[in-house]
Short mmCIF file of C-alpha atoms and ligand atoms in Angstrom, two decimals:
data_model
loop_
_atom_site.label_atom_id
_atom_site.label_comp_id
_atom_site.label_asym_id
_atom_site.label_seq_id
_atom_site.Cartn_x
_atom_site.Cartn_y
_atom_site.Cartn_z
CA MET A 1 89.41 94.88 56.86
CA SER A 2 87.48 96.49 54.04
CA GLU A 3 89.47 96.89 50.71
CA ARG A 4 90.86 100.16 50.39
CA SER A 5 92.51 100.28 47.21
CA PRO A 6 94.69 103.20 46.61
CA ARG A 7 92.91 105.87 44.58
CA GLN A 8 93.99 107.97 42.58
CA GLY A 9 95.78 111.51 43.53
CA ARG A 10 96.61 110.37 46.75
CA ASP A 11 98.96 112.76 49.06
CA ALA A 12 103.04 111.11 48.79
CA GLY A 13 103.31 108.13 51.08
CA VAL A 14 99.80 107.46 51.95
CA ASP A 15 99.66 104.24 50.14
CA GLU A 16 102.67 103.40 52.38
CA ILE A 17 100.48 104.15 55.40
CA LEU A 18 97.33 102.09 54.24
CA GLU A 19 99.83 99.17 53.74
CA GLY A 20 101.22 99.00 57.00
CA ARG A 21 97.50 99.29 58.36
CA ARG A 22 96.81 95.99 56.61
CA GLU A 23 99.45 94.31 58.83
CA PRO A 24 98.15 92.53 61.40
CA GLY A 25 99.26 93.13 65.16
CA PRO A 26 99.20 95.48 67.86
CA VAL A 27 99.94 98.68 66.52
CA ALA A 28 97.76 102.01 66.19
CA ARG A 29 98.31 103.03 62.97
CA LYS A 30 98.54 106.52 60.81
CA LEU A 31 95.97 108.35 60.06
CA PRO A 32 95.95 108.83 56.40
CA GLY A 33 96.27 111.77 53.69
CA PRO A 34 95.31 115.25 55.34
CA VAL A 35 95.00 114.30 58.70
CA ALA A 36 98.66 112.82 59.03
CA TRP A 37 100.10 115.66 60.59
CA PHE A 38 98.01 115.26 63.40
CA ASP A 39 99.29 112.06 64.30
CA ILE A 40 102.91 112.80 64.81
CA ARG A 41 102.84 111.74 68.05
CA GLY A 42 100.00 109.70 67.04
CA ARG A 43 101.80 106.58 67.37
CA SER A 44 103.14 106.79 70.91
CA THR A 45 100.09 107.63 71.97
CA GLY A 46 98.47 105.16 70.44
CA HIS A 47 100.79 102.65 71.69
CA LEU A 48 99.91 103.74 75.31
CA ALA A 49 96.40 103.49 74.83
CA PHE A 50 96.51 100.33 73.25
CA SER A 51 98.88 98.63 76.13
CA LEU A 52 96.83 100.67 78.81
CA ASN A 53 93.66 98.75 77.65
CA ARG A 54 94.98 95.34 77.15
CA ILE A 55 96.50 95.60 80.52
CA THR A 56 93.27 97.01 82.35
CA GLY A 57 91.33 94.31 80.40
CA LEU A 58 93.03 91.79 81.39
CA GLY A 59 93.17 92.99 85.21
CA LEU A 60 89.04 93.36 84.84
CA VAL A 61 89.03 90.14 83.29
CA PHE A 62 91.16 88.66 86.75
CA TYR A 63 89.03 90.91 88.66
CA LEU A 64 85.61 89.39 87.66
CA TYR A 65 86.93 85.72 88.54
CA LEU A 66 88.35 87.11 91.47
CA HIS A 67 84.92 88.80 92.46
CA LEU A 68 82.60 85.40 91.54
CA LEU A 69 85.39 83.33 94.23
CA VAL A 70 84.86 86.18 96.60
CA LEU A 71 80.71 85.97 95.98
CA SER A 72 80.69 82.46 96.57
CA THR A 73 81.49 83.24 100.18
CA LEU A 74 77.94 84.48 100.37
CA LEU A 75 76.93 81.18 99.77
CA ARG A 76 78.29 79.83 102.94
CA GLY A 77 76.14 81.95 105.09
CA GLU A 78 76.50 85.22 106.65
CA GLY A 79 79.33 84.18 109.20
CA SER A 80 81.67 83.93 106.50
CA TRP A 81 80.44 86.90 104.08
CA ASN A 82 81.03 89.16 107.13
CA GLY A 83 84.24 87.78 107.81
CA PHE A 84 85.40 88.90 103.85
CA LEU A 85 83.79 92.17 104.93
CA GLU A 86 86.27 93.11 107.56
CA ILE A 87 89.01 92.51 105.48
CA ALA A 88 87.72 94.08 102.51
CA THR A 89 87.03 97.35 104.68
CA THR A 90 90.48 97.53 105.71
CA PRO A 91 92.58 100.52 104.26
CA LEU A 92 94.85 98.12 102.05
CA PHE A 93 91.39 96.70 100.42
CA LEU A 94 89.78 100.10 99.90
CA GLY A 95 93.09 101.27 98.05
CA PHE A 96 92.59 98.04 95.32
CA ASP A 97 88.91 99.31 95.29
CA VAL A 98 90.40 102.46 93.65
CA LEU A 99 92.76 100.53 91.93
CA LEU A 100 89.72 98.68 90.30
CA VAL A 101 87.91 101.61 89.57
CA PHE A 102 91.00 103.01 87.83
CA GLY A 103 91.24 100.16 85.53
CA LEU A 104 87.35 100.44 85.03
CA LEU A 105 87.87 103.86 84.00
CA VAL A 106 90.77 103.69 81.77
CA HIS A 107 89.47 100.86 80.17
CA GLY A 108 85.74 101.55 79.61
CA LEU A 109 86.57 105.25 77.94
CA ASN A 110 89.34 104.15 76.37
CA GLY A 111 86.84 101.23 75.04
CA THR A 112 84.11 104.00 74.22
CA ARG A 113 86.52 105.70 72.31
CA LEU A 114 87.45 103.05 69.79
CA ALA A 115 83.90 102.05 69.73
CA LEU A 116 82.68 105.60 68.72
CA VAL A 117 85.45 106.10 66.30
CA GLY A 118 85.58 102.73 64.79
CA SER A 119 81.91 102.70 64.45
CA GLY A 120 82.14 105.93 62.46
CA PHE A 121 79.76 108.13 64.89
CA VAL A 122 82.50 110.50 65.76
CA PRO A 123 85.17 112.05 63.67
CA ASN A 124 88.50 110.48 63.62
CA ARG A 125 90.53 112.50 66.15
CA GLN A 126 91.89 109.64 68.49
CA LYS A 127 94.20 111.79 70.36
CA ALA A 128 92.00 114.40 71.12
CA LEU A 129 89.31 111.92 72.09
CA PHE A 130 92.09 110.04 74.38
CA TRP A 131 93.07 112.76 76.44
CA SER A 132 90.07 114.21 77.14
CA PHE A 133 88.31 111.16 78.12
CA MET A 134 91.78 110.33 79.99
CA ILE A 135 90.93 113.78 81.73
CA PHE A 136 87.21 113.23 82.28
CA GLY A 137 88.39 109.68 84.25
CA ALA A 138 90.88 111.35 86.39
CA ILE A 139 88.15 113.89 87.92
CA VAL A 140 85.65 110.65 88.62
CA LEU A 141 88.84 108.97 90.07
CA VAL A 142 89.69 111.49 92.38
CA TYR A 143 86.51 111.53 93.38
CA THR A 144 85.93 108.19 94.12
CA ALA A 145 89.41 108.01 96.21
CA ILE A 146 87.96 110.74 98.22
CA HIS A 147 84.50 108.92 98.62
CA VAL A 148 85.99 105.51 99.45
CA PHE A 149 88.51 106.72 101.93
CA GLY A 150 86.25 109.89 103.32
CA SER A 151 83.48 106.96 104.16
CA GLU A 152 85.88 105.01 105.80
CA GLY A 153 86.15 106.10 109.34
CA MET B 1 83.16 104.76 56.33
CA ALA B 2 85.91 105.27 53.84
CA THR B 3 88.22 106.95 56.75
CA GLY B 4 89.24 103.81 58.54
CA PRO B 5 90.40 104.40 62.48
CA ALA B 6 93.28 103.10 63.63
CA ILE B 7 91.75 100.04 65.35
CA ALA B 8 94.17 98.09 67.25
CA THR B 9 92.40 94.68 68.12
CA GLY B 10 91.66 91.73 65.52
CA SER B 11 90.77 92.97 62.05
CA PRO B 12 88.84 96.09 62.14
CA ARG B 13 85.15 95.95 61.78
CA SER B 14 85.23 92.12 61.81
CA ARG B 15 81.88 90.56 63.64
CA SER B 16 84.14 89.77 66.60
CA TRP B 17 85.27 93.53 66.92
CA ARG B 18 81.78 94.76 66.62
CA TRP B 19 80.48 92.85 69.23
CA THR B 20 83.35 93.73 71.55
CA ALA B 21 82.57 97.21 71.01
CA ILE B 22 78.71 96.68 71.59
CA THR B 23 79.23 94.54 74.46
CA GLY B 24 81.64 96.84 75.66
CA VAL B 25 79.63 100.03 75.50
CA SER B 26 76.78 98.25 77.30
CA LEU B 27 78.82 97.40 80.23
CA LEU B 28 79.35 101.00 80.86
CA ALA B 29 75.96 101.37 81.63
CA LEU B 30 75.70 97.92 83.39
CA VAL B 31 79.02 98.67 85.37
CA THR B 32 78.15 102.05 86.50
CA ILE B 33 74.27 100.58 87.73
CA HIS B 34 76.36 97.75 89.51
CA MET B 35 78.87 99.96 91.15
CA VAL B 36 76.26 102.64 91.87
CA ALA B 37 73.77 100.36 93.48
CA HIS B 38 76.71 98.43 95.46
CA HIS B 39 78.30 101.78 97.03
CA PHE B 40 75.89 104.63 96.92
CA VAL B 41 72.44 103.48 97.90
CA VAL B 42 72.88 102.02 101.30
CA ASP B 43 74.31 105.20 102.71
CA GLU B 44 74.46 104.49 106.30
CA ILE B 45 77.01 101.96 106.24
CA GLY B 46 79.33 103.51 103.77
CA GLY B 47 77.55 102.36 100.48
CA LEU B 48 78.28 98.79 102.01
CA ARG B 49 76.14 96.01 101.37
CA THR B 50 75.62 93.40 104.30
CA TYR B 51 74.48 90.01 104.11
CA GLN B 52 70.73 90.68 104.12
CA HIS B 53 71.00 93.26 101.79
CA VAL B 54 72.75 91.47 99.44
CA LEU B 55 70.04 88.59 99.45
CA ASP B 56 67.26 91.69 99.33
CA TYR B 57 68.81 93.43 96.55
CA ILE B 58 69.35 90.24 94.33
CA SER B 59 65.37 88.80 95.19
CA THR B 60 64.52 91.61 93.54
CA PRO B 61 63.17 90.55 90.20
CA ILE B 62 63.72 93.28 88.02
CA ILE B 63 67.65 93.50 89.93
CA PHE B 64 67.69 89.83 89.00
CA VAL B 65 67.26 90.59 85.59
CA ILE B 66 69.73 93.54 85.45
CA GLU B 67 72.55 91.82 87.34
CA GLY B 68 71.75 88.58 84.80
CA GLY B 69 72.34 90.26 82.00
CA PHE B 70 75.40 92.09 83.40
CA LEU B 71 76.68 88.73 84.05
CA VAL B 72 75.75 87.48 80.30
CA VAL B 73 77.24 90.75 78.79
CA VAL B 74 80.44 90.90 80.77
CA THR B 75 81.33 87.25 80.05
CA ILE B 76 81.00 87.43 76.45
CA HIS B 77 83.27 90.79 76.24
CA ALA B 78 85.83 89.22 78.18
CA MET B 79 85.74 85.95 76.07
CA LEU B 80 85.96 87.92 72.78
CA GLY B 81 88.69 90.05 74.90
CA LEU B 82 90.22 86.99 75.28
CA ARG B 83 89.99 85.65 72.21
CA SER B 84 91.89 88.86 70.71
CA VAL B 85 94.50 88.86 72.92
CA LEU B 86 95.51 85.09 71.91
CA PHE B 87 95.02 85.67 68.57
CA ASP B 88 97.54 88.53 68.50
CA PHE B 89 100.18 85.35 69.49
CA GLY B 90 100.22 84.41 65.64
CA LEU B 91 98.33 81.08 66.22
CA SER B 92 97.53 78.75 63.66
CA GLU B 93 94.39 77.88 62.07
CA ARG B 94 94.15 75.14 64.09
CA ARG B 95 94.84 76.49 67.49
CA ARG B 96 92.65 79.47 66.60
CA ARG B 97 89.92 77.17 66.35
CA LEU B 98 90.76 75.60 69.62
CA VAL B 99 90.96 78.63 71.67
CA GLU B 100 87.58 79.67 70.06
CA ARG B 101 86.22 76.02 71.90
CA ALA B 102 87.78 76.48 74.74
CA LEU B 103 86.50 80.25 75.59
CA VAL B 104 83.14 79.40 74.63
CA VAL B 105 83.30 76.44 77.13
CA LEU B 106 85.04 78.99 79.68
CA GLY B 107 82.27 81.46 79.10
CA VAL B 108 79.14 78.87 79.38
CA ALA B 109 80.76 77.15 82.75
CA THR B 110 80.94 81.11 83.95
CA VAL B 111 77.58 81.65 83.04
CA ALA B 112 76.16 78.80 84.39
CA TYR B 113 77.90 79.44 87.53
CA GLY B 114 76.91 82.90 87.95
CA PHE B 115 73.41 82.41 87.51
CA ALA B 116 73.59 79.30 90.06
CA LEU B 117 75.17 81.34 92.73
CA ILE B 118 72.46 84.35 92.35
CA GLY B 119 69.84 82.13 91.76
CA ILE B 120 70.58 80.47 95.29
CA LEU B 121 70.77 83.73 96.73
CA ALA B 122 67.56 84.90 95.84
CA SER B 123 66.06 81.75 96.73
CA ARG B 124 67.10 82.52 100.15
CA ALA B 125 65.40 85.74 100.56
C1 HEM C 201 82.65 104.79 94.87
C2 HEM C 201 83.19 103.96 96.51
C3 HEM C 201 83.88 102.87 95.62
C4 HEM C 201 84.01 102.20 95.25
C5 HEM C 201 84.03 102.76 93.67
C6 HEM C 201 84.63 100.71 95.67
C7 HEM C 201 84.62 99.70 94.88
C8 HEM C 201 85.18 98.32 94.95
C9 HEM C 201 85.28 97.54 94.38
C10 HEM C 201 86.36 97.48 93.03
C11 HEM C 201 85.50 96.52 94.93
C12 HEM C 201 85.70 94.98 94.71
C13 HEM C 201 87.02 94.41 95.81
C14 HEM C 201 87.24 92.94 96.04
O1 HEM C 201 86.03 92.22 95.71
O2 HEM C 201 88.13 92.80 96.66
C15 HEM C 201 84.79 96.46 96.24
C16 HEM C 201 84.42 95.72 97.17
C17 HEM C 201 83.96 96.29 98.48
N1 HEM C 201 84.36 97.32 98.87
FE1 HEM C 201 83.88 99.15 97.89
N2 HEM C 201 84.38 100.78 96.50
C18 HEM C 201 83.87 102.27 97.42
C19 HEM C 201 83.55 102.46 98.61
C20 HEM C 201 83.48 101.67 99.61
C21 HEM C 201 83.13 102.08 100.81
C22 HEM C 201 82.97 103.45 101.15
C23 HEM C 201 83.19 100.86 101.24
C24 HEM C 201 82.60 100.95 103.11
C25 HEM C 201 83.54 101.30 103.77
C26 HEM C 201 83.25 99.64 100.71
C27 HEM C 201 83.54 98.35 101.03
C28 HEM C 201 83.76 97.35 100.04
C29 HEM C 201 83.75 96.18 100.71
C30 HEM C 201 83.34 95.73 102.00
C31 HEM C 201 83.77 95.37 99.25
C32 HEM C 201 83.78 93.99 99.42
C33 HEM C 201 82.28 93.43 98.71
C34 HEM C 201 82.33 92.82 97.73
O3 HEM C 201 83.54 92.61 96.69
O4 HEM C 201 81.38 92.69 96.95
N3 HEM C 201 83.66 100.03 99.57
N4 HEM C 201 84.57 98.37 95.97
C1 HEM C 202 83.23 99.37 81.30
C2 HEM C 202 83.11 99.64 80.23
C3 HEM C 202 83.51 98.84 79.04
C4 HEM C 202 83.55 99.30 77.47
C5 HEM C 202 83.30 100.44 77.03
C6 HEM C 202 84.91 98.36 77.25
C7 HEM C 202 84.94 98.56 75.58
C8 HEM C 202 86.08 97.56 75.21
C9 HEM C 202 86.40 97.82 73.68
C10 HEM C 202 85.98 98.56 72.74
C11 HEM C 202 87.46 96.78 73.39
C12 HEM C 202 88.08 96.73 72.26
C13 HEM C 202 89.84 97.31 72.33
C14 HEM C 202 89.98 97.00 70.83
O1 HEM C 202 89.28 97.06 69.81
O2 HEM C 202 91.56 97.20 70.64
C15 HEM C 202 87.60 96.03 74.52
C16 HEM C 202 88.54 95.14 74.64
C17 HEM C 202 88.55 94.18 75.86
N1 HEM C 202 87.73 94.21 76.83
FE1 HEM C 202 86.44 96.09 77.28
N2 HEM C 202 85.22 97.19 77.97
C18 HEM C 202 84.95 97.24 79.09
C19 HEM C 202 84.69 96.58 80.03
C20 HEM C 202 85.64 95.81 80.11
C21 HEM C 202 85.25 94.78 81.40
C22 HEM C 202 84.58 94.59 82.47
C23 HEM C 202 86.10 93.61 81.08
C24 HEM C 202 86.74 92.25 82.07
C25 HEM C 202 85.68 91.25 82.24
C26 HEM C 202 86.78 93.84 79.84
C27 HEM C 202 87.64 93.28 78.93
C28 HEM C 202 88.40 93.45 77.88
C29 HEM C 202 89.80 92.56 77.33
C30 HEM C 202 90.48 91.81 77.86
C31 HEM C 202 89.58 92.87 75.89
C32 HEM C 202 90.55 92.96 75.16
C33 HEM C 202 91.78 94.00 75.13
C34 HEM C 202 92.56 93.63 73.99
O3 HEM C 202 92.65 92.79 72.93
O4 HEM C 202 93.80 94.46 73.86
N3 HEM C 202 86.31 94.87 79.37
N4 HEM C 202 86.65 96.56 75.41
C1 HEM C 203 82.24 98.20 93.51
C2 HEM C 203 82.77 96.85 93.57
C3 HEM C 203 82.13 95.82 93.54
C4 HEM C 203 80.81 95.44 94.75
C5 HEM C 203 80.90 95.88 95.86
C6 HEM C 203 80.47 94.61 93.98
C7 HEM C 203 79.35 93.74 94.79
C8 HEM C 203 78.64 92.70 94.18
C9 HEM C 203 77.59 91.72 94.72
C10 HEM C 203 77.37 91.94 96.42
C11 HEM C 203 77.36 90.86 93.80
C12 HEM C 203 76.04 89.41 94.39
C13 HEM C 203 74.39 89.98 94.29
C14 HEM C 203 74.41 90.68 92.94
O1 HEM C 203 74.25 90.21 91.78
O2 HEM C 203 73.71 91.85 93.39
C15 HEM C 203 77.31 91.07 92.43
C16 HEM C 203 77.45 90.39 91.43
C17 HEM C 203 77.94 90.45 90.14
N1 HEM C 203 79.15 91.37 90.22
FE1 HEM C 203 80.21 92.70 91.25
N2 HEM C 203 80.55 94.14 92.52
C18 HEM C 203 81.61 95.11 92.47
C19 HEM C 203 82.33 95.78 91.24
C20 HEM C 203 82.03 94.56 89.62
C21 HEM C 203 82.64 94.65 88.96
C22 HEM C 203 84.06 95.64 88.49
C23 HEM C 203 82.36 93.93 87.93
C24 HEM C 203 82.57 93.50 86.59
C25 HEM C 203 83.87 93.06 86.31
C26 HEM C 203 81.36 92.91 88.52
C27 HEM C 203 80.57 91.95 88.23
C28 HEM C 203 79.85 91.35 88.85
C29 HEM C 203 78.78 90.12 88.42
C30 HEM C 203 78.98 89.80 86.81
C31 HEM C 203 77.87 89.71 89.21
C32 HEM C 203 76.62 88.74 89.01
C33 HEM C 203 77.55 87.26 89.50
C34 HEM C 203 76.19 86.38 89.38
O3 HEM C 203 75.63 86.64 88.21
O4 HEM C 203 76.46 85.73 89.95
N3 HEM C 203 81.10 93.44 89.89
N4 HEM C 203 78.90 92.06 93.04
#
């Protein structure tokens, strides 16, 4: 982490917050100084975002290997692939499709937020960004679900 | 860059975090291409790809390059992600090095297997 030595004339309590940010661990920490108020419930939102990001990230890693396993049936020729397709087009598995997209949206949009804020491209307004991204994601998810189940029959 | 963000994983702006972010944002584009190509282009069958579709698709040179790039980027991202999750268990320096080596091996194996897979499929088309 970059050195952030306490400067003169900081608001009360800021040094404590900055100190807290140095501790390792999976906690999104309070914003410093003037914007600290913005983060009143920031801790819980940050926590939620972090947990969701981690769970979906791990889920996607699991999916990646499942995917490679499934794709291996392609090697055994058209017959085995078609067998898989029959299973994959049942409503249950189309439901899994929607679940996967949910994970991708949550993780991808949340990850984009972290990348944008973390690299300094956009102002540090995590909570507003989080919720606007998630609302956008919800719209895309509903569209996807309609598309997946709509084209099933 | 004095206004530090509340980044959760690893130490903010470390090399591994930067690469997680870079590969992550590239994945946004690559995953979207992948999903759209597989599900929306072939419309008459509900976007589903048959065996022959897959072979035709992956044997197209530009597609092969994009999918291969996707494979590499997603694997790097996934290994960095696992690294940060595992490191949060508070491992000793020795265990950390062990984890890093294991992830390099796993990542190389994954990419090798993936390329073998799409290489064989492309050669069948
Ligand atoms: C936007 C629409 C869709 C999305 C986002 C989507 C998403 C997914 C996902 C995440 C998988 C991987 C699941 C797995 O491997 O078990 C998948 C596979 C599959 N989906 Fe969909 N799906 C969509 C539409 C459809 C439709 C309309 C059909 C067919 C009626 C379909 C058929 C399949 C089949 C056969 C597979 C297995 C192929 C493979 O894994 O390579 N999907 N889809
Ligand atoms: C869709 C585009 C994606 C974007 C924009 C993205 C972005 C990110 C970012 C920025 C992080 C760092 C989070 C942090 O600093 O706390 C991250 C973590 C992670 N990503 Fe992704 N990612 C994407 C897709 C994926 C995929 C496809 C996988 C799995 C194959 C994946 C697996 C992970 C894992 C396991 C972590 C670690 C989570 C943690 O440390 O809590 N990501 N991602
Ligand atoms: C919508 C659901 C999906 C379907 C139907 C699907 C289908 C396929 C198919 C048919 C292939 C083999 C041919 C080709 O490369 O084009 C493939 C390859 C691949 N897919 Fe997917 N995919 C889906 C989602 C995903 C997701 C979410 C990820 C990322 C976690 C992913 C990662 C990959 C990778 C890395 C390859 C290359 C494999 C290799 O190089 O051997 N796919 N996918």
